[in-house]
Coordinates of N, CA and C in Angstrom, one line a residue:
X953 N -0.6 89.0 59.8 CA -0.1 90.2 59.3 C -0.5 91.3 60.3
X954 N 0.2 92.4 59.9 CA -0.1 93.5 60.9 C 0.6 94.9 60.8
X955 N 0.2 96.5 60.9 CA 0.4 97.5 60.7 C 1.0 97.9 61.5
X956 N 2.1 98.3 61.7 CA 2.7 99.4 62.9 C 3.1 101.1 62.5
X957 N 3.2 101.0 63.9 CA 3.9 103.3 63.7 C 5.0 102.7 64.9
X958 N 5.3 103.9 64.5 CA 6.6 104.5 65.6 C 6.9 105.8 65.5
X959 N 7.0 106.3 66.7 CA 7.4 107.7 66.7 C 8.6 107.7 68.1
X960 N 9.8 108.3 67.8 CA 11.0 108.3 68.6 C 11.2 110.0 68.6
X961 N 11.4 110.3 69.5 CA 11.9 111.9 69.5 C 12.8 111.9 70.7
X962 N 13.7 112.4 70.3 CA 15.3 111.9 71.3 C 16.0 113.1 71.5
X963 N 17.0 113.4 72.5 CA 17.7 114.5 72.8 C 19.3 114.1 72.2
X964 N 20.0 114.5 71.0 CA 21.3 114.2 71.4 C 22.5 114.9 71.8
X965 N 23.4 114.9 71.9 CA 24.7 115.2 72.3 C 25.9 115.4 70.9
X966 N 26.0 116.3 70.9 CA 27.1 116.7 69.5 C 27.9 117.6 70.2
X967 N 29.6 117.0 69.7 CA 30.4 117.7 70.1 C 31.0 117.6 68.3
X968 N 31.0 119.0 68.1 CA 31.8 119.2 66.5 C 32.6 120.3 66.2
X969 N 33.3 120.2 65.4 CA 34.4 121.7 64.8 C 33.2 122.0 63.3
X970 N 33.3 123.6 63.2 CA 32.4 123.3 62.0 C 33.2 124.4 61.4
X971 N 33.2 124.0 60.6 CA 33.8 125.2 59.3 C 33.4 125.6 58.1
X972 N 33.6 126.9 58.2 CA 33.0 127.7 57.0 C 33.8 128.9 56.9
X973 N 33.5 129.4 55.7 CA 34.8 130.5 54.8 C 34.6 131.3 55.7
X974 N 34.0 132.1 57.0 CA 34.5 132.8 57.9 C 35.1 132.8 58.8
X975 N 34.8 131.6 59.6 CA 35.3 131.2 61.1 C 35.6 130.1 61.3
X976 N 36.0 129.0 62.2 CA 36.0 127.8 62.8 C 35.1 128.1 64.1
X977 N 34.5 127.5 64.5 CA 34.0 127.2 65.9 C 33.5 125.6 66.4
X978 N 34.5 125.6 67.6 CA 33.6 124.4 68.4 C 32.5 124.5 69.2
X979 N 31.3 123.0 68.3 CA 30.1 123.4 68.7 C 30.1 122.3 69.6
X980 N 29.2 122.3 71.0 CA 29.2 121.1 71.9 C 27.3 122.0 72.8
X981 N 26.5 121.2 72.0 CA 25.2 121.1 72.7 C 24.3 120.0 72.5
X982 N 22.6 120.2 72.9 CA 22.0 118.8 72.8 C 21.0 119.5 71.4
X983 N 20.2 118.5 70.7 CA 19.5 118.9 69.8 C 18.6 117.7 69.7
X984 N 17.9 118.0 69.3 CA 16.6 117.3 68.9 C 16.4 116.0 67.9
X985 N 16.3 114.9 67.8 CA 16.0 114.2 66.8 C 14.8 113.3 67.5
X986 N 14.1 113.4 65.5 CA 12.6 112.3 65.9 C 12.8 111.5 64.5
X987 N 12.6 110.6 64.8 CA 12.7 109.5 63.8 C 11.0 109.1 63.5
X988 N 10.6 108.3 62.4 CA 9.0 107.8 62.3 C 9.1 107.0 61.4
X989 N 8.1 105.4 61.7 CA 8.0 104.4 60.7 C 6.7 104.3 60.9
X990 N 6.3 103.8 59.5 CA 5.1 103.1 59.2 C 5.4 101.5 58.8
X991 N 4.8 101.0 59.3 CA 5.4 99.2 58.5 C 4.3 98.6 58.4
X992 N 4.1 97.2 57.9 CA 3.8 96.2 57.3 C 4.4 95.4 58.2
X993 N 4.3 94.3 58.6 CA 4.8 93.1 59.0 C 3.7 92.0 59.1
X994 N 4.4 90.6 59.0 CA 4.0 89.3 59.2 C 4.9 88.3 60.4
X995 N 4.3 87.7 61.1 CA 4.4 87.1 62.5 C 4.1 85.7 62.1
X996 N 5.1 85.0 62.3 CA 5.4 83.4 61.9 C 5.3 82.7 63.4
X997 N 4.3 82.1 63.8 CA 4.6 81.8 65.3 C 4.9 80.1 65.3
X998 N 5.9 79.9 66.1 CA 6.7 78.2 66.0 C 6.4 78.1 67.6
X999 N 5.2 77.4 68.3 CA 5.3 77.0 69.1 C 4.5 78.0 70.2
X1000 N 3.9 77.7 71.0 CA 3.0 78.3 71.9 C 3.9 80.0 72.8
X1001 N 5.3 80.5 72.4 CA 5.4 80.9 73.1 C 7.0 81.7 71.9
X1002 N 6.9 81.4 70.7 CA 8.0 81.8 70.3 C 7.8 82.4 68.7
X1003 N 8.0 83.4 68.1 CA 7.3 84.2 67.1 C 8.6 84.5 66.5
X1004 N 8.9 84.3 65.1 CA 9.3 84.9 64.5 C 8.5 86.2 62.9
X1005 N 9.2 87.7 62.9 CA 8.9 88.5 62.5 C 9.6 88.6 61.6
X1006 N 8.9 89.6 60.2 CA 9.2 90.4 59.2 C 8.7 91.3 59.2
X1007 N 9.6 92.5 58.3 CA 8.7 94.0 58.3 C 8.9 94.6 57.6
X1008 N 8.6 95.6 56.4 CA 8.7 96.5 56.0 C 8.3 97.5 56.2
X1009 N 9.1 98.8 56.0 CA 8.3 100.0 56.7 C 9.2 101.3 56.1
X1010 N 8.3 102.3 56.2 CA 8.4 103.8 55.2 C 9.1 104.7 56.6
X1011 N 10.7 104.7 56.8 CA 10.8 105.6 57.2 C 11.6 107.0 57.5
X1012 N 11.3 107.9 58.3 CA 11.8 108.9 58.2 C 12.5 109.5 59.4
X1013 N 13.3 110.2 59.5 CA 14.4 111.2 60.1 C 14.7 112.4 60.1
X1014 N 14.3 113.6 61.4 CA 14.8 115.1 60.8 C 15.8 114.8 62.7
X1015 N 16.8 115.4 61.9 CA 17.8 116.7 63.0 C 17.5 117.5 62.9
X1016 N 17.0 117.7 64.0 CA 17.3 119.4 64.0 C 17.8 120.4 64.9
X1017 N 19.2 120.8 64.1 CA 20.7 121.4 64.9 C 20.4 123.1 64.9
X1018 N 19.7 123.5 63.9 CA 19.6 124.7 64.2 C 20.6 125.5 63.3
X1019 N 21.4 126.6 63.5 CA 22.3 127.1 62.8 C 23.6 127.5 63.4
X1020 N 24.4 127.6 62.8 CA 25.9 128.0 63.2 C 26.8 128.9 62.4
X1021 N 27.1 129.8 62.5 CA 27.9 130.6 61.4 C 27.2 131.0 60.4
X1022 N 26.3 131.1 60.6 CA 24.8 131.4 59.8 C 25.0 130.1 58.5
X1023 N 24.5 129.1 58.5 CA 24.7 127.7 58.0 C 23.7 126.8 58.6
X1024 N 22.7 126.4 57.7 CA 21.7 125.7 58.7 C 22.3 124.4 58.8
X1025 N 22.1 123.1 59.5 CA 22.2 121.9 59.5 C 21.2 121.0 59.5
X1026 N 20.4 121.6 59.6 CA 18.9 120.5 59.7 C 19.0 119.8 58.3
X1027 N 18.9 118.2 58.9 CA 18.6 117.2 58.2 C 17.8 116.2 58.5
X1028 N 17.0 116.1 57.1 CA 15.9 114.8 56.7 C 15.6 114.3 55.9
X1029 N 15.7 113.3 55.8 CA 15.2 112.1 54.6 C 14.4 111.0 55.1
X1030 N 13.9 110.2 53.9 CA 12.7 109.2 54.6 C 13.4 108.1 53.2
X1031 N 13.0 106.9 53.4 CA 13.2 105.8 52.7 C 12.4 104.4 53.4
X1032 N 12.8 103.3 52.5 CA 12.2 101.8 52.8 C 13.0 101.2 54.0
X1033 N 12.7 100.4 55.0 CA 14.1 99.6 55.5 C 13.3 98.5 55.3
X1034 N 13.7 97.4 56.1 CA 13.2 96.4 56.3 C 13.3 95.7 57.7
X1035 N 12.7 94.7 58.6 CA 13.5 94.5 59.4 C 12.8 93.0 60.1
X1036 N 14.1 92.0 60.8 CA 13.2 90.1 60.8 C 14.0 90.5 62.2
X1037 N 13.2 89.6 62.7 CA 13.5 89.8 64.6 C 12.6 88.2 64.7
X1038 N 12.5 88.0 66.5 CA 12.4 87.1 66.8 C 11.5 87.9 68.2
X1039 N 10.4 86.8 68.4 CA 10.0 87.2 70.0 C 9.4 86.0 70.4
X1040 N 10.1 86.2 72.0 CA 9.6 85.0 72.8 C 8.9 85.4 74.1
X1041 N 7.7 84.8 74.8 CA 7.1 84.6 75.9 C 7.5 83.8 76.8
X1042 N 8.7 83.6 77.5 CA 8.9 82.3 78.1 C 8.1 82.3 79.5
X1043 N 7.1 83.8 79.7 CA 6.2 83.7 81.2 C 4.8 84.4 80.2
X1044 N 4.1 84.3 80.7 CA 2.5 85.4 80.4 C 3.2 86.5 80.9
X1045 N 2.9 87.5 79.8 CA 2.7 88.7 80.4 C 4.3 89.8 80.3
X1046 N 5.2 88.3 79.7 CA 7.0 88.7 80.0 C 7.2 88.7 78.8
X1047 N 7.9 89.8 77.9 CA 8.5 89.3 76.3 C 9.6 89.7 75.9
X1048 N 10.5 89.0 75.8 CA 12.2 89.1 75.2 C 12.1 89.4 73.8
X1049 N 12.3 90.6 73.2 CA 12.9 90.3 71.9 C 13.8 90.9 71.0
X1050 N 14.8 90.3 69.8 CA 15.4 90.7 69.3 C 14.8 91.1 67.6
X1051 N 15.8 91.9 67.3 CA 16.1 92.3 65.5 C 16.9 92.3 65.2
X1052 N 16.9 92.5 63.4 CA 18.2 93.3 62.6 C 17.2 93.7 61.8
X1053 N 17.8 95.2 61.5 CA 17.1 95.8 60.3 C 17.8 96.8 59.6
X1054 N 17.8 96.8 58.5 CA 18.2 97.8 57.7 C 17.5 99.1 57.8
X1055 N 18.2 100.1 57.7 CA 17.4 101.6 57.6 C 17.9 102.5 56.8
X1056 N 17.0 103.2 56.2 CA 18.0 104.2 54.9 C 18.3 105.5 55.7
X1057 N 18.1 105.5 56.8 CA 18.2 106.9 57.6 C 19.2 106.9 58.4
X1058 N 19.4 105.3 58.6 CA 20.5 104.9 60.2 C 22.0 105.8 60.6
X1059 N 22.2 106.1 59.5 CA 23.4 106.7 59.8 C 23.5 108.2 59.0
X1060 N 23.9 108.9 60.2 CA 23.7 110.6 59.3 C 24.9 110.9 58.9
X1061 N 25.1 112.2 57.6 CA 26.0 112.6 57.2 C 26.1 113.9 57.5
X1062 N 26.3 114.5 58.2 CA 26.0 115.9 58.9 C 27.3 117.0 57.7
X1063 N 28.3 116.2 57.3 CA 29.3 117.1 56.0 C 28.1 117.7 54.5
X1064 N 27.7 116.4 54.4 CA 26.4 116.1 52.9 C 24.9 116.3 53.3
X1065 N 25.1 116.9 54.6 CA 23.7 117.4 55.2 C 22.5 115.8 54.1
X1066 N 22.6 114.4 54.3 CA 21.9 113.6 54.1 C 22.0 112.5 54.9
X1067 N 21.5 111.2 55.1 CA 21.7 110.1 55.9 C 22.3 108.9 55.0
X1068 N 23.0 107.6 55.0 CA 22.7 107.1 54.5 C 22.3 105.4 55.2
X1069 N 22.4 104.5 54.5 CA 21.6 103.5 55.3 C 22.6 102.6 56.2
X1070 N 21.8 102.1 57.5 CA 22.8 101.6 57.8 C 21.8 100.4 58.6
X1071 N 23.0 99.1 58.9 CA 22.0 97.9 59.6 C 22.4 98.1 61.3
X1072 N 21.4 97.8 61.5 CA 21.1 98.4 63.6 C 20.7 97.0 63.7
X1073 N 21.0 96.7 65.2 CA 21.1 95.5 65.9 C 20.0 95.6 66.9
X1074 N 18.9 95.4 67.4 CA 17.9 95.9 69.0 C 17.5 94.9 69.2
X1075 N 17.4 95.0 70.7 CA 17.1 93.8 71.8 C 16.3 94.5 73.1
X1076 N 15.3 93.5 73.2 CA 14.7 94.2 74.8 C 13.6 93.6 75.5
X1077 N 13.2 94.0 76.4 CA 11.7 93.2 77.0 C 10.7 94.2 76.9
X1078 N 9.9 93.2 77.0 CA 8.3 94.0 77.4 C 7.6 93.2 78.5
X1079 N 6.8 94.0 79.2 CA 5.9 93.6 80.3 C 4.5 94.2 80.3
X1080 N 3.7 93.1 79.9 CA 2.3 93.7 79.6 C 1.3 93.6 80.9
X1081 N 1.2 94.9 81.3 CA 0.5 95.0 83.0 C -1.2 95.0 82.6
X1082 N -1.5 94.7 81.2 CA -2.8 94.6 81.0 C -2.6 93.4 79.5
X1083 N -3.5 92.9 78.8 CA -3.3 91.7 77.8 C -3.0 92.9 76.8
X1084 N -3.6 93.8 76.5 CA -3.3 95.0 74.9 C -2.0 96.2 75.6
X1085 N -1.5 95.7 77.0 CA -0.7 97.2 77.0 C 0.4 97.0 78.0
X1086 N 1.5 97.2 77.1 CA 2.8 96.8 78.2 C 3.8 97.6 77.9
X1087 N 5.0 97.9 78.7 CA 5.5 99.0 79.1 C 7.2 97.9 78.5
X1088 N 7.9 98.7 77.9 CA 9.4 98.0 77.1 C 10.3 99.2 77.4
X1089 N 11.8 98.3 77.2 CA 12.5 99.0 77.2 C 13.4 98.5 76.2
X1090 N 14.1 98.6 75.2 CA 14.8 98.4 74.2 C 16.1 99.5 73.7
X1091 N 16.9 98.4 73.3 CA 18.2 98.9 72.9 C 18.9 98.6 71.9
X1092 N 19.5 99.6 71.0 CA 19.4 99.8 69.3 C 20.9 100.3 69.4
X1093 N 21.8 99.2 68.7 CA 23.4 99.8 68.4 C 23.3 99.5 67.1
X1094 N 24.0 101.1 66.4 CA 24.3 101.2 64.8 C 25.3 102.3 65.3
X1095 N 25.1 103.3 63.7 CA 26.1 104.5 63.8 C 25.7 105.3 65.1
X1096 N 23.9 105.3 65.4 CA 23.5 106.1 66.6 C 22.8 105.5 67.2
X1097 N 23.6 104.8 68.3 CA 23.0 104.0 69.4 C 21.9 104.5 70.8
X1098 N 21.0 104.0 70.4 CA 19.7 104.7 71.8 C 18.9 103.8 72.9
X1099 N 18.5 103.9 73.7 CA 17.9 103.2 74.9 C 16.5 103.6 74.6
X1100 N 15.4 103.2 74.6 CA 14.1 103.4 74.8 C 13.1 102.7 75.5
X1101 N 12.4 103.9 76.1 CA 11.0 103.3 77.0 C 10.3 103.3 76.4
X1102 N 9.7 102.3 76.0 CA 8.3 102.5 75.3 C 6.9 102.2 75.9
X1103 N 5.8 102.2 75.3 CA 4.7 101.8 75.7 C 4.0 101.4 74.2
X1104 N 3.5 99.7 74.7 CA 2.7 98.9 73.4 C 1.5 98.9 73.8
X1105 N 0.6 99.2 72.7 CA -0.9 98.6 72.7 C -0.9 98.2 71.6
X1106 N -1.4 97.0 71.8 CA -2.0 96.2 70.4 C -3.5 95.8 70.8
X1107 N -4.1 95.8 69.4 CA -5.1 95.0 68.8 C -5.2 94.3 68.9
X1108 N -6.6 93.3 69.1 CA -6.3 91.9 69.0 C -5.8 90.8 69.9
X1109 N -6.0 89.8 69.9 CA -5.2 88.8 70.5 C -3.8 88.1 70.9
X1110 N -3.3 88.5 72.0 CA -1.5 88.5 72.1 C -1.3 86.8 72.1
X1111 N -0.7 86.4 71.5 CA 0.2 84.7 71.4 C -0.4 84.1 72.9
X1112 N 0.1 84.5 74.2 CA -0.7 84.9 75.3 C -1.7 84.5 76.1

């Protein structure tokens, strides 16, 4: 078993028409989004070098667009997802891995200023340049697809 976080804070790209009982205006700038989980998970390992995962986890989502036509758009919500993935070592120190996971946040509604849930697909490596601390890069397609660099430290003893 075992505890995780995550914190994502990302730049995006919106090109929109927005309307309201005064004006139309097209809006095209970058804005802010940070996403955050807390999880739960359990690690099934089959074999000196290959791990399958579960997870549950509490998470949350703010945009923040700022205003337009004097109309705010910031939006946030938090909910459950869940998420089973797979990880493999096929060198020391090298780690491939996949998921699917559900998220109640995955997909925003920017009309209902709410999100609702959606299943995201991510795949990626990690390279651990010390036994507790390796440097990843992973990639997540749903409604809002993103690239990330990360950095892991773990606790404890890696499969490894």
């Amino acid at each position: 078993f075992y505890l995780s976080g995550r914190v994502r804070s990302s730049v995006a790209d919106v090109d929109a028409t927005i309307t309201s009982p005064l004006t139309v205006v097209q809006a095209a700038d970058e804005f802010d989004v940070v996403t955050s989980e807390l999880a739960v998970g359990y690690v099934r390992p089959f074999g000196e070098s290959f791990d399958l995962i579960a997870e549950l986890a509490r998470e949350t989502a703010d945009f923040d667009f700022g205003s337009f036509v004097g109309e705010s758009f910031d939006t946030d919500d938090s909910g459950v997802g869940a998420r089973i993935g797979m990880r493999w070592n096929p060198r020391p120190a090298f780690e491939l891995f996949a998921s699917a996971r559900y998220s109640p946040v995955g997909k925003p509604n920017l009309s209902e200023r709410s999100f609702d849930g959606d299943v995201l697909i991510s795949t990626g490596i990690r390279w651990y340049f010390f036994e507790d601390l390796g440097l990843g890069l992973d990639f997540e397609s749903g409604d809002i697809s993103t690239v990330t660099l990360a950095m892991r430290f773990s606790f404890g003893n890696l499969a490894w």
